[in-house]
PDB file of C-alpha atoms and ligand atoms in Angstrom:
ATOM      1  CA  UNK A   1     -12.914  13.524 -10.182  1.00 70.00           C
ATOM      2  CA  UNK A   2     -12.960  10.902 -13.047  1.00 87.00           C
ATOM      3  CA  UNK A   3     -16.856   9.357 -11.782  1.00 94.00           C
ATOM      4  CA  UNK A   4     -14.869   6.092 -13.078  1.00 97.00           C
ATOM      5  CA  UNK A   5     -15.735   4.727  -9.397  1.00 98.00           C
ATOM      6  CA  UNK A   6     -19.152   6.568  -8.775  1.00 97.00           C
ATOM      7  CA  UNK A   7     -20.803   4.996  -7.061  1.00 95.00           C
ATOM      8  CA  UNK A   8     -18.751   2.030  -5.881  1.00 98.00           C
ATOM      9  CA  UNK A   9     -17.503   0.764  -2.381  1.00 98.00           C
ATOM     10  CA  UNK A  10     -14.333  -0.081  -2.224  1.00 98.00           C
ATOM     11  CA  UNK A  11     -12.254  -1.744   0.093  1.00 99.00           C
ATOM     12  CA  UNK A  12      -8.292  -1.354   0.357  1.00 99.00           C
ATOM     13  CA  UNK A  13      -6.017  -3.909   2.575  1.00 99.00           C
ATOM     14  CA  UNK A  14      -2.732  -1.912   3.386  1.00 98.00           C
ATOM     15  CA  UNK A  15      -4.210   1.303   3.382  1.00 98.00           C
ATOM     16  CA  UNK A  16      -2.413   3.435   5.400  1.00 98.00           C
ATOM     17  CA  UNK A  17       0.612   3.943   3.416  1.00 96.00           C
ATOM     18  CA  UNK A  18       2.623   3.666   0.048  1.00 95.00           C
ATOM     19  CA  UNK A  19      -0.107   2.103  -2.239  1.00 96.00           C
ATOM     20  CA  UNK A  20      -2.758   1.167  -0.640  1.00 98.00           C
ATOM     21  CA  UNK A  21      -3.162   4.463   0.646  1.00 98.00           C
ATOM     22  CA  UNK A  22      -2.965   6.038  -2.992  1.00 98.00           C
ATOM     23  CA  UNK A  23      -5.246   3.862  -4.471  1.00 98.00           C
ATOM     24  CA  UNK A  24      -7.928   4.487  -1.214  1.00 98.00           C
ATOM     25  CA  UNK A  25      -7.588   8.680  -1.433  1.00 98.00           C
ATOM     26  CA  UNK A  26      -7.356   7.911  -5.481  1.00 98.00           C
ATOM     27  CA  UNK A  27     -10.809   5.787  -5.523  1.00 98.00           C
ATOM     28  CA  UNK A  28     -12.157   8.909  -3.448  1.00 98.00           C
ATOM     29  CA  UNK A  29     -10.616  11.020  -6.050  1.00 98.00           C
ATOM     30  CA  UNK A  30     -12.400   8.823  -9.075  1.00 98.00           C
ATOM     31  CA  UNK A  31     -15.981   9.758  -7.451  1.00 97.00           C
ATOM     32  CA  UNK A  32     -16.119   6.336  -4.778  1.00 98.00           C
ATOM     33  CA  UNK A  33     -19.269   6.011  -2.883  1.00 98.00           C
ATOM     34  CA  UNK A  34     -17.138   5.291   0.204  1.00 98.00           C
ATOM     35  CA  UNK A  35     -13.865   3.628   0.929  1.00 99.00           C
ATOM     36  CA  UNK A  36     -12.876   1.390   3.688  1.00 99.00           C
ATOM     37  CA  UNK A  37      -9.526   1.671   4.436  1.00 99.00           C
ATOM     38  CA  UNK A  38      -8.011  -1.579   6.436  1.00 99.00           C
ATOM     39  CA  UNK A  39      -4.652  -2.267   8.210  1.00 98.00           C
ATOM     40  CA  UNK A  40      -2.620  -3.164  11.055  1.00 98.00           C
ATOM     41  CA  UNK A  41      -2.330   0.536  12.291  1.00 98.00           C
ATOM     42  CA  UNK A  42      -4.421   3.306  11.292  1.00 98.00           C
ATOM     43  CA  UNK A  43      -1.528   6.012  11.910  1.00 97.00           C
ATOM     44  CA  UNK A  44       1.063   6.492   8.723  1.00 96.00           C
ATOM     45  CA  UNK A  45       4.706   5.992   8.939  1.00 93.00           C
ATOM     46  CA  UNK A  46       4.980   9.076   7.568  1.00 90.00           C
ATOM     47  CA  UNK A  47       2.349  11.187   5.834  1.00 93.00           C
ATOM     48  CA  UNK A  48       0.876  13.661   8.840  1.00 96.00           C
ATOM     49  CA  UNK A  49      -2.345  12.527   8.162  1.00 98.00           C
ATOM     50  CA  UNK A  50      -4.408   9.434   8.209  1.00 98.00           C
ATOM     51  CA  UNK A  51      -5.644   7.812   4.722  1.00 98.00           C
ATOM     52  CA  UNK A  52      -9.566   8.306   6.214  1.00 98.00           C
ATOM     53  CA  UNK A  53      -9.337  11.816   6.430  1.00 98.00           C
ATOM     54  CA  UNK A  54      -7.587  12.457   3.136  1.00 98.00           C
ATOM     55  CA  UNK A  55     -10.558  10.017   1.905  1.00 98.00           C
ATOM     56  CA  UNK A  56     -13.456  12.327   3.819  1.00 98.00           C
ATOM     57  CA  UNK A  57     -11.476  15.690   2.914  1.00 98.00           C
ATOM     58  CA  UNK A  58     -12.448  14.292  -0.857  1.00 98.00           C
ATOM     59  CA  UNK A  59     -16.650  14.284   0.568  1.00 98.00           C
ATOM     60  CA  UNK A  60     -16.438  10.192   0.585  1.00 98.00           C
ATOM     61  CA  UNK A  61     -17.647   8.269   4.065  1.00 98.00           C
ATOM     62  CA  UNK A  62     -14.629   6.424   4.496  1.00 98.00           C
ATOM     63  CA  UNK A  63     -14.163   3.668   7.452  1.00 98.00           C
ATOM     64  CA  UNK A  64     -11.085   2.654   8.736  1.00 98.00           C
ATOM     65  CA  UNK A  65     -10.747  -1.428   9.916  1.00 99.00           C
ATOM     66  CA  UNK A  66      -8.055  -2.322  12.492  1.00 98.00           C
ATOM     67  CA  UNK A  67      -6.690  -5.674  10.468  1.00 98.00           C
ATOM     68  CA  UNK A  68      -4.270  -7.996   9.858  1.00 99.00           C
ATOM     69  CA  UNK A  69      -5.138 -10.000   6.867  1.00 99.00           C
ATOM     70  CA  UNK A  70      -4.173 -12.823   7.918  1.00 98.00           C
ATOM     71  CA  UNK A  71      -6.711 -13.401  10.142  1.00 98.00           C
ATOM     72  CA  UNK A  72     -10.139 -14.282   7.942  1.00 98.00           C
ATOM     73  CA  UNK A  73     -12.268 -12.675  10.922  1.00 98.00           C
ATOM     74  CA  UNK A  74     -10.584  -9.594  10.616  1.00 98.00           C
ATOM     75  CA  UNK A  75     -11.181  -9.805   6.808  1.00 98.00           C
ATOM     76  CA  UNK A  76     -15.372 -10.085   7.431  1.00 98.00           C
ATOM     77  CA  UNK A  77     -15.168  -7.067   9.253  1.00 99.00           C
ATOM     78  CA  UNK A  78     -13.849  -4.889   6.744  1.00 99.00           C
ATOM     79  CA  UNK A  79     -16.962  -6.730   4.622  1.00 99.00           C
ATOM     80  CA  UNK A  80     -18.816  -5.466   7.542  1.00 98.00           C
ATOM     81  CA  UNK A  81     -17.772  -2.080   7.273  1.00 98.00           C
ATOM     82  CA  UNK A  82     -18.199  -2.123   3.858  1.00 98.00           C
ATOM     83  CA  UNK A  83     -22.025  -3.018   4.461  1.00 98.00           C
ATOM     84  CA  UNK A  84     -22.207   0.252   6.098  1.00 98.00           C
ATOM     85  CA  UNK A  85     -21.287   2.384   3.473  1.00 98.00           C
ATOM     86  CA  UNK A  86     -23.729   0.316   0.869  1.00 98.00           C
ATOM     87  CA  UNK A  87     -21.954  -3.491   0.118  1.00 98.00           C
ATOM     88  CA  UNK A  88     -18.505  -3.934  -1.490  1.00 98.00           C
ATOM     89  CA  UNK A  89     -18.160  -3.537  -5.330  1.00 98.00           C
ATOM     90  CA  UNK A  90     -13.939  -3.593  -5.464  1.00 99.00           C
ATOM     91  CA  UNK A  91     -11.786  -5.389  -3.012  1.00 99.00           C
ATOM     92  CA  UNK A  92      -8.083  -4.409  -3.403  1.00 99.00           C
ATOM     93  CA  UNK A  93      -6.484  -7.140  -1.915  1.00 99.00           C
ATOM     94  CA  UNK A  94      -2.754  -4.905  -1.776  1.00 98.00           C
ATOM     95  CA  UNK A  95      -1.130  -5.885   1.769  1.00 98.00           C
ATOM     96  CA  UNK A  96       1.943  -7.176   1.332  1.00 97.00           C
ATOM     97  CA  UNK A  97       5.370  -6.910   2.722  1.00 95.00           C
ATOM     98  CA  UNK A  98       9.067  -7.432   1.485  1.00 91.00           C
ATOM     99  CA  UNK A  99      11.518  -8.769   4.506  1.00 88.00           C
ATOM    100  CA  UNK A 100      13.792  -6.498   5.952  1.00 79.00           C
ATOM    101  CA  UNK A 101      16.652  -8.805   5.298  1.00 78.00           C
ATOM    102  CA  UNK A 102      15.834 -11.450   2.909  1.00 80.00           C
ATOM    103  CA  UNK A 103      18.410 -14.492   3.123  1.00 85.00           C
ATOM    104  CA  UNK A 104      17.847 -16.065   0.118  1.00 89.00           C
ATOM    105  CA  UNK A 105      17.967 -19.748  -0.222  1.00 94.00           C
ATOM    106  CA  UNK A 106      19.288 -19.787   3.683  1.00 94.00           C
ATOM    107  CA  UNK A 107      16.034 -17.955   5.032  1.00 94.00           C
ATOM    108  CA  UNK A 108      15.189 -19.280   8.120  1.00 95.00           C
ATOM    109  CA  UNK A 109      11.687 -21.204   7.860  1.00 96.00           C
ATOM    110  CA  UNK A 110       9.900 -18.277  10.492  1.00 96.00           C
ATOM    111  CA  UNK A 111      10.690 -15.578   8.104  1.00 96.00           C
ATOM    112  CA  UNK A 112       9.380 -17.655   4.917  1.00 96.00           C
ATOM    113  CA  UNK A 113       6.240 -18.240   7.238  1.00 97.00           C
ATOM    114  CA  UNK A 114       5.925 -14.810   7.881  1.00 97.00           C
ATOM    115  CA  UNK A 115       6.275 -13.315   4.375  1.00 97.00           C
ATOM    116  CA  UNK A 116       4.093 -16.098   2.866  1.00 98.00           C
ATOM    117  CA  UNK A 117       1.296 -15.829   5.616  1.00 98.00           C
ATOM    118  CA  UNK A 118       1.017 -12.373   4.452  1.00 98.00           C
ATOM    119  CA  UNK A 119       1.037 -12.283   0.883  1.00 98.00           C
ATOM    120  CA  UNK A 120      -0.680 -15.190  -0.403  1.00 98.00           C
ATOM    121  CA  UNK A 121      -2.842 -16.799   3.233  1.00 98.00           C
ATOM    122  CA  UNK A 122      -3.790 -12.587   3.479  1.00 99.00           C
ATOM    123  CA  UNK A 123      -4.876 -12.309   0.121  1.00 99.00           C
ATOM    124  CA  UNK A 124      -6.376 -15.136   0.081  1.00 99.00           C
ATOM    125  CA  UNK A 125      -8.736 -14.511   3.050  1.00 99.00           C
ATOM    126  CA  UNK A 126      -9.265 -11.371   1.951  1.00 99.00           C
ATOM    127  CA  UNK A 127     -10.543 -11.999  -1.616  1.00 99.00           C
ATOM    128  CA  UNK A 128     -12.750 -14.684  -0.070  1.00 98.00           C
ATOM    129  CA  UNK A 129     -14.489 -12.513   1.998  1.00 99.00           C
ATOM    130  CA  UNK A 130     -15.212  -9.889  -0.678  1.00 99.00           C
ATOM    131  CA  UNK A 131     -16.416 -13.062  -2.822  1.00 99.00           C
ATOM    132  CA  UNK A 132     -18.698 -14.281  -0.348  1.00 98.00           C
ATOM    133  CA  UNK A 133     -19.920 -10.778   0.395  1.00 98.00           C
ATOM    134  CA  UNK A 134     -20.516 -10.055  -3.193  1.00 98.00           C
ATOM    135  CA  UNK A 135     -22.160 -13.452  -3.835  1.00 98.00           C
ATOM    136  CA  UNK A 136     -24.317 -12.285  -0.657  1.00 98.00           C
ATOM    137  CA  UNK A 137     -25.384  -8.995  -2.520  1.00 98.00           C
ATOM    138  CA  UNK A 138     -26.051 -10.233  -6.084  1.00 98.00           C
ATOM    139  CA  UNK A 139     -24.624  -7.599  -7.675  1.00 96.00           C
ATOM    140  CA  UNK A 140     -20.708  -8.672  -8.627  1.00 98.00           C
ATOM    141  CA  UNK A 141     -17.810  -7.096  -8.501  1.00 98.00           C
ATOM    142  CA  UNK A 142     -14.146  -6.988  -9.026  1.00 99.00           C
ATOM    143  CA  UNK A 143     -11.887  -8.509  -6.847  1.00 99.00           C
ATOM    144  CA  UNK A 144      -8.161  -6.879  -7.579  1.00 99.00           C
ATOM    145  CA  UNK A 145      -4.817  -9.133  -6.181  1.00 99.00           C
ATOM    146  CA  UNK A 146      -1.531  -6.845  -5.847  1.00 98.00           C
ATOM    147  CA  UNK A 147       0.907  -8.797  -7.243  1.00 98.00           C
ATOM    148  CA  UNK A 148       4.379  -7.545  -8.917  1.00 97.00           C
ATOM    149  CA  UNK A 149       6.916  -7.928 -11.893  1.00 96.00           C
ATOM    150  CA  UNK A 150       8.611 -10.283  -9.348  1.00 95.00           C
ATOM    151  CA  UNK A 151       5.791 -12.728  -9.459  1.00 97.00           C
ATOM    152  CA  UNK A 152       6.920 -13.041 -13.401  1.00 96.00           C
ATOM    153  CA  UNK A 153      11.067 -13.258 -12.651  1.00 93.00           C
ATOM    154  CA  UNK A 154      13.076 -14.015  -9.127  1.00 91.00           C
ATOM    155  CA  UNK A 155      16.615 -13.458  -7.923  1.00 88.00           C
ATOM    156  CA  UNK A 156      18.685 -15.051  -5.217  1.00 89.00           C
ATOM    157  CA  UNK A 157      17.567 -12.498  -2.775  1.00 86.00           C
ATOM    158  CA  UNK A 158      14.012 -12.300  -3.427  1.00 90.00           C
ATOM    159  CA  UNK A 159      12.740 -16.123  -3.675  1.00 95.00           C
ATOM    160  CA  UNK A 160       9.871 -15.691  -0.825  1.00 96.00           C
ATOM    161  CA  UNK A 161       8.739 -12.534  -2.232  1.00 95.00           C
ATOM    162  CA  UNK A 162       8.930 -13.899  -5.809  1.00 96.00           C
ATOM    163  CA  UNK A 163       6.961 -17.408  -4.727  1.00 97.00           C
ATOM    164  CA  UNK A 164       4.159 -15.178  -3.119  1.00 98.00           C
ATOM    165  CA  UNK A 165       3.923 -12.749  -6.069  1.00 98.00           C
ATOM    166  CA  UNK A 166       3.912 -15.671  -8.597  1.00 98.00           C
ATOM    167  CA  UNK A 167       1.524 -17.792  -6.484  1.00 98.00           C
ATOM    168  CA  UNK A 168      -0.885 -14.630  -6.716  1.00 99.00           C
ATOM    169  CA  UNK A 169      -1.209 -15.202 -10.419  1.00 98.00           C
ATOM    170  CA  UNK A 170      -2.293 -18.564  -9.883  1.00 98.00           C
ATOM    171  CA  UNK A 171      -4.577 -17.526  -7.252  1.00 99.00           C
ATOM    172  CA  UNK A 172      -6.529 -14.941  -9.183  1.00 99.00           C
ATOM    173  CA  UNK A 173      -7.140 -17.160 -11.946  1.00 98.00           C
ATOM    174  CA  UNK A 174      -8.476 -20.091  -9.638  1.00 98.00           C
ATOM    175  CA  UNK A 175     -10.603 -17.526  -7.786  1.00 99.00           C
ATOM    176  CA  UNK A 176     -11.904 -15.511 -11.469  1.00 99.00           C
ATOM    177  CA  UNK A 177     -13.013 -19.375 -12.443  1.00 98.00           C
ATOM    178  CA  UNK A 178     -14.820 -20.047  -9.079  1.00 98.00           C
ATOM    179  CA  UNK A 179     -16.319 -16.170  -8.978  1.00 98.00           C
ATOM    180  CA  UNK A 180     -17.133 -15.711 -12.594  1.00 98.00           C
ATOM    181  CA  UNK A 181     -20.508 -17.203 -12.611  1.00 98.00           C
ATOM    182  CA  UNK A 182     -21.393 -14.742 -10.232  1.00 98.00           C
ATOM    183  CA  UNK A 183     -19.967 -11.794 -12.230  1.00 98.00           C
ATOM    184  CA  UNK A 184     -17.483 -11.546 -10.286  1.00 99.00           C
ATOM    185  CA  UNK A 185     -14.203 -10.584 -12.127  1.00 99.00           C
ATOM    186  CA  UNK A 186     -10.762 -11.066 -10.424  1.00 99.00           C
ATOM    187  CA  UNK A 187      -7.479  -9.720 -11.914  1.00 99.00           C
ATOM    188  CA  UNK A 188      -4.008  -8.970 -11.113  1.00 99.00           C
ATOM    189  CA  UNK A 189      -2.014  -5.684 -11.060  1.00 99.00           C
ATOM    190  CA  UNK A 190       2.035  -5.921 -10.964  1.00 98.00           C
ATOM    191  CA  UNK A 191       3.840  -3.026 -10.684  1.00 97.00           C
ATOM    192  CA  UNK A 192       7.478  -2.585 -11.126  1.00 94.00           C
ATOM    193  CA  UNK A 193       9.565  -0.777  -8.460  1.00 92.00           C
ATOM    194  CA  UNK A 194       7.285   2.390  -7.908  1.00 94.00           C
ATOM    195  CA  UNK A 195       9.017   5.143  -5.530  1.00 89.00           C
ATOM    196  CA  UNK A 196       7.323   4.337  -2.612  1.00 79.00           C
ATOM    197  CA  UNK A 197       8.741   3.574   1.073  1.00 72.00           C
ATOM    198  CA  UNK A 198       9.046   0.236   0.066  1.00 69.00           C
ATOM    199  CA  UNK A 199      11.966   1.064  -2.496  1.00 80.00           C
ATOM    200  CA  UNK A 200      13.644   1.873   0.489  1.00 80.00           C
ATOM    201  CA  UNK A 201      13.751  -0.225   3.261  1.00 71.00           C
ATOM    202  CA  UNK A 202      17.192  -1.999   2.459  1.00 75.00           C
ATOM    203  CA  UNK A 203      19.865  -0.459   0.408  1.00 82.00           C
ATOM    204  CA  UNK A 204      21.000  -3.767  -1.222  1.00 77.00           C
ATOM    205  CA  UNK A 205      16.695  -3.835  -2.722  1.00 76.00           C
ATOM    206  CA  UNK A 206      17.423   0.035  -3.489  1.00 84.00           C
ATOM    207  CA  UNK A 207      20.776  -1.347  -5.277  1.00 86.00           C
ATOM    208  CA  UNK A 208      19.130  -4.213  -7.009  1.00 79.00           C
ATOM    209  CA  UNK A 209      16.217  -1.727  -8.307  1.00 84.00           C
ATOM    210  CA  UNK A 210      18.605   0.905  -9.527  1.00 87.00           C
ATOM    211  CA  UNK A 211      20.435  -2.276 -11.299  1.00 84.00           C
ATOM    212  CA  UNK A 212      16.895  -2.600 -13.455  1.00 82.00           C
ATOM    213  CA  UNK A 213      16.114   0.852 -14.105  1.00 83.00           C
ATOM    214  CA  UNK A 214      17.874   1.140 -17.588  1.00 82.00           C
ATOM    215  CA  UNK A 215      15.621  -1.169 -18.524  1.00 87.00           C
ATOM    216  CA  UNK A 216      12.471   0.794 -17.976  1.00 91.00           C
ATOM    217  CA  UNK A 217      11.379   1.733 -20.872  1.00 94.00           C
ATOM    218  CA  UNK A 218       9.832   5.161 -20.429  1.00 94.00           C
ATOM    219  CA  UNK A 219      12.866   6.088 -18.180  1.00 90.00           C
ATOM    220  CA  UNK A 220      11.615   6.531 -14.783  1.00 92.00           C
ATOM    221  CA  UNK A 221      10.178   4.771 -11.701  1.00 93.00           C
ATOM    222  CA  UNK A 222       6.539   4.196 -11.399  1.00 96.00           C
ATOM    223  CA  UNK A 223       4.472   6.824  -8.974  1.00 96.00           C
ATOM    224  CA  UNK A 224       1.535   5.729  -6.761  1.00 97.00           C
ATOM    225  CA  UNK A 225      -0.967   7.226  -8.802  1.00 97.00           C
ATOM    226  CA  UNK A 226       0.106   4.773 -11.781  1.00 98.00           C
ATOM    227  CA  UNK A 227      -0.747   1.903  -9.710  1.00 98.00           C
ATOM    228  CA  UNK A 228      -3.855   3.288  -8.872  1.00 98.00           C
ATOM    229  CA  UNK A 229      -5.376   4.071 -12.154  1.00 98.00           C
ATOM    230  CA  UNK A 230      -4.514   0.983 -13.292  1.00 98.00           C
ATOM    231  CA  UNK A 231      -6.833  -0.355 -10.153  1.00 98.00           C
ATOM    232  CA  UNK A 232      -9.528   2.384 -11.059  1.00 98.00           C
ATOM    233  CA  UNK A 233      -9.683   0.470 -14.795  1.00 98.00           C
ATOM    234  CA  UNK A 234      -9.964  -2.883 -12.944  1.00 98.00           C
ATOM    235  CA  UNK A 235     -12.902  -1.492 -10.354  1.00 98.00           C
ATOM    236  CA  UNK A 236     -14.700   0.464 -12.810  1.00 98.00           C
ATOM    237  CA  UNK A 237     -17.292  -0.482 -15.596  1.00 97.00           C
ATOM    238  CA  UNK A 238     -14.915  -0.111 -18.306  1.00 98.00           C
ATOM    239  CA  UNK A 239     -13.410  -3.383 -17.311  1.00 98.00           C
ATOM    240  CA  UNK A 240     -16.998  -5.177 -17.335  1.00 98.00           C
ATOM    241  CA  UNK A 241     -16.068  -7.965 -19.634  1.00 98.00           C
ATOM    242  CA  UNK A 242     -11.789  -8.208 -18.590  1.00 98.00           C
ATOM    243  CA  UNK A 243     -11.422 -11.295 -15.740  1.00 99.00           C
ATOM    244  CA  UNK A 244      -8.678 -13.436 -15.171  1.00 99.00           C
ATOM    245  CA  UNK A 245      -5.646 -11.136 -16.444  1.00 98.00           C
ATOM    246  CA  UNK A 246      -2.134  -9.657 -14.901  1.00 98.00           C
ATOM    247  CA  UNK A 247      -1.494  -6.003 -15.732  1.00 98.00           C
ATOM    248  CA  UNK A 248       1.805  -4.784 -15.392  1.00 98.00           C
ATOM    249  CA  UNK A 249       2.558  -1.474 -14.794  1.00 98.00           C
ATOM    250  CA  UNK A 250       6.159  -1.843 -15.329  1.00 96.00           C
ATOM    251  CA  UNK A 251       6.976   1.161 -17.663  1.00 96.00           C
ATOM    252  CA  UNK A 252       8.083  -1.938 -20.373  1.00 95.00           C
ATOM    253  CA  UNK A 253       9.983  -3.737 -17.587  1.00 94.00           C
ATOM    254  CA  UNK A 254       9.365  -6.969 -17.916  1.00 93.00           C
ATOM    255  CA  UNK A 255       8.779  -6.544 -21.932  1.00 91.00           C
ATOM    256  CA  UNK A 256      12.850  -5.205 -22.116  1.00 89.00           C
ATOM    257  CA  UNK A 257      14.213  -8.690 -19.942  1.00 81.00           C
TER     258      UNK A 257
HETATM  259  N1  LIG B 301       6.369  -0.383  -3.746  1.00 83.04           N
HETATM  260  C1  LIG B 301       6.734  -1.115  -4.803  1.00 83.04           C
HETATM  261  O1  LIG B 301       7.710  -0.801  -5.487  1.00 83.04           O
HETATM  262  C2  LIG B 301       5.927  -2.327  -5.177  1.00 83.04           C
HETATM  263  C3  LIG B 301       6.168  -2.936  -6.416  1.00 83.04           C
HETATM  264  C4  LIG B 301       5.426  -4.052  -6.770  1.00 83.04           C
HETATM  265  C5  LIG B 301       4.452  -4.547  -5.900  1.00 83.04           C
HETATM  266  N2  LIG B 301       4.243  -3.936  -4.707  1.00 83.04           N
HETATM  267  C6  LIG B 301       3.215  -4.493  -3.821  1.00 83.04           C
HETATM  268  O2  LIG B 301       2.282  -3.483  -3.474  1.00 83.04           O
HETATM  269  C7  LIG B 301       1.755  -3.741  -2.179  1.00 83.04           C
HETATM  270  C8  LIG B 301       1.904  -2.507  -1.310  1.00 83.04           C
HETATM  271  O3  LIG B 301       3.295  -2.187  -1.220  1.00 83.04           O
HETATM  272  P1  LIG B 301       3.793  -0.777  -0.674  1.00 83.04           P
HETATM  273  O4  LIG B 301       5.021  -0.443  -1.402  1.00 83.04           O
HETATM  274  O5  LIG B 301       2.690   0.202  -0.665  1.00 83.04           O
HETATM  275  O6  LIG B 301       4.190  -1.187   0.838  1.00 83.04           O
HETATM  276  P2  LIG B 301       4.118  -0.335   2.168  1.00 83.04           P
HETATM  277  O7  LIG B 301       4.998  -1.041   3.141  1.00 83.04           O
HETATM  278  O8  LIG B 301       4.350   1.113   1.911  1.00 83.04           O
HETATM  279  O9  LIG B 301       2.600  -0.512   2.651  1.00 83.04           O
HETATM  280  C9  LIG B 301       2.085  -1.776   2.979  1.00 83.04           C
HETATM  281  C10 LIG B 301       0.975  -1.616   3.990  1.00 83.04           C
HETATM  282  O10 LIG B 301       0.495  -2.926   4.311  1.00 83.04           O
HETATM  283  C11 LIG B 301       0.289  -2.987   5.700  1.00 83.04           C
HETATM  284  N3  LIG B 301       0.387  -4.369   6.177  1.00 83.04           N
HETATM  285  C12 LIG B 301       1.496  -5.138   6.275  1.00 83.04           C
HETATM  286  N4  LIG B 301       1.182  -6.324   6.805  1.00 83.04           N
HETATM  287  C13 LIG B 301      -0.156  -6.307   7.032  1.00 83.04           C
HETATM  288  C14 LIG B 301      -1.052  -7.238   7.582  1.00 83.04           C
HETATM  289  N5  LIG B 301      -0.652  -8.433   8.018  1.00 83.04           N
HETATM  290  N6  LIG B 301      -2.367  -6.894   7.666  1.00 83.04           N
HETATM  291  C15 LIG B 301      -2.778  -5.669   7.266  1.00 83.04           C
HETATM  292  N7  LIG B 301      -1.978  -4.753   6.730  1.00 83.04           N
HETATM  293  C16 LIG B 301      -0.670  -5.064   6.628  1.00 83.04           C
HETATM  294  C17 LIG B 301       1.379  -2.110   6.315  1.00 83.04           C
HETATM  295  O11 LIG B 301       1.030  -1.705   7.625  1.00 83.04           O
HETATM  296  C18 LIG B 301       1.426  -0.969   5.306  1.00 83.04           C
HETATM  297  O12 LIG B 301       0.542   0.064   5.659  1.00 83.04           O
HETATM  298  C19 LIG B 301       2.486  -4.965  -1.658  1.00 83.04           C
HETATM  299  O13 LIG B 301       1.698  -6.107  -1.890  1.00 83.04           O
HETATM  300  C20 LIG B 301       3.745  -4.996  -2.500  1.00 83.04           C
HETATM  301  O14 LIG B 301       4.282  -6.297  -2.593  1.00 83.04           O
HETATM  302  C21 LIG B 301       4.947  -2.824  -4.320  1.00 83.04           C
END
């Protein structure tokens, strides 16, 4: 246990797998107060257990929120939750999906809805509701947007993904002005390809990220846990006076373009 978190409530959109559910068992593991863990399905593709328990086995109350982010109801009740366990000090705003098949410049307008609806309208709901809960309580907070080294480049195969990822950048510097004067910091985390299920849902993405790796410059994909200290920094005190800023965790990705 680091005690970077003690004593903080965090909540974690896409929580039951890949990162989401590394940064809510890694918050437990950096001394949370309790963790709310929120998404469509409690039950993980494929870990055997469920992110609450791994969060409880760690002595942290954890809550788990049936959600889709989309939905800015379903976003108050994770604030709800949250309320139980003492009032939100770190929303990790992390849902987000990549299309199965992405078709490029031809991708029919459903799929663009879909992907789009998720990772900015879902972000957006959710970081409102942690502002407005935070406002509520007095107290700040830190408001974290998962965004990636595609929101700073794009390919022909990755234009939705790379609009949503860019548009979070704008997004968390609109919301860090509008929260700020509250104390409420808001920042960005973008992590290159990190070897996650993600990495693997299409063997042309697996291709394309294999493509980049020689360009990483300390030789190796990113794990889980990276991602998740970097959102430990952004929740914790030692971030007090940072607001408004992208971190990538892109082993020199982006710097090596
Ligand atoms: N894995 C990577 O290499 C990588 C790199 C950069 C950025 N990211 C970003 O990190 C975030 C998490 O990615 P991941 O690799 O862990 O993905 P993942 O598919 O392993 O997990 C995503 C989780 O989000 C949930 N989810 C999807 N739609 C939802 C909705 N509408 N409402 C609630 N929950 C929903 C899923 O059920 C799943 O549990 C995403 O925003 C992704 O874009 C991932």
């Amino acid at each position: 246990m680091s005690g970077l978190l003690s004593n903080k409530v965090i909540v974690v959109t896409g929580a039951s797998n890949g990162l989401g559910r590394s940064i809510a068992i890694g918050a437990a593991r950096h001394g949370a107060r309790g963790v709310v863990v929120a998404d469509l399905d409690e039950v993980p593709r494929e870990e055997a257990t469920t992110s609450t328990s791994e969060v409880e086995k760690l002595g942290v109350p954890a809550r788990f929120v049936r959600a889709n982010v989309t939905s800015p109801e379903d976003n108050d009740a994770m604030m709800a939750a949250a309320d139980e366990l003492g009032g939100i000090n770190l929303m990790v705003a992390n849902a987000g999906i990549v299309l199965p098949k992405d078709e490029g410049a031809d991708m029919p307008a459903a799929a663009w809805r879909t992907l789009l609806s998720i990772n900015l309208d879902g972000v957006f709901f959710g970081a409102q509701a942690a502002g407005q809960s935070m406002r509520a309580h007095g107290k700040g907070g830190s408001i974290v947007l998962m965004t990636s080294v595609m929101g700073f480049m794009s390919n022909s195969m990755s234009i939705a993904y790379s609009t949503s990822k860019s548009g979070l950048i704008g997004m968390m510097r609109g919301l860090a002005s509008a929260l700020g004067p509250d104390g409420i910091r808001v920042n960005a985390v973008a992590p290159g390809p990190v070897e996650s299920p993600m990495l693997h849902t299409d063997p042309d993405f697996f291709a394309a990220n294999e493509k980049l790796r020689e360009r990483f410059l300390l030789g190796r994909y990113a794990q889980p846990d990276d991602i998740t200290n970097a959102v430990a920094f952004y929740g914790s005190d030692l971030s007090s006076y940072v607001t408004a800023t992208t971190l990538p965790v892109d082993g020199g990705l982006i710097a090596s373009l």
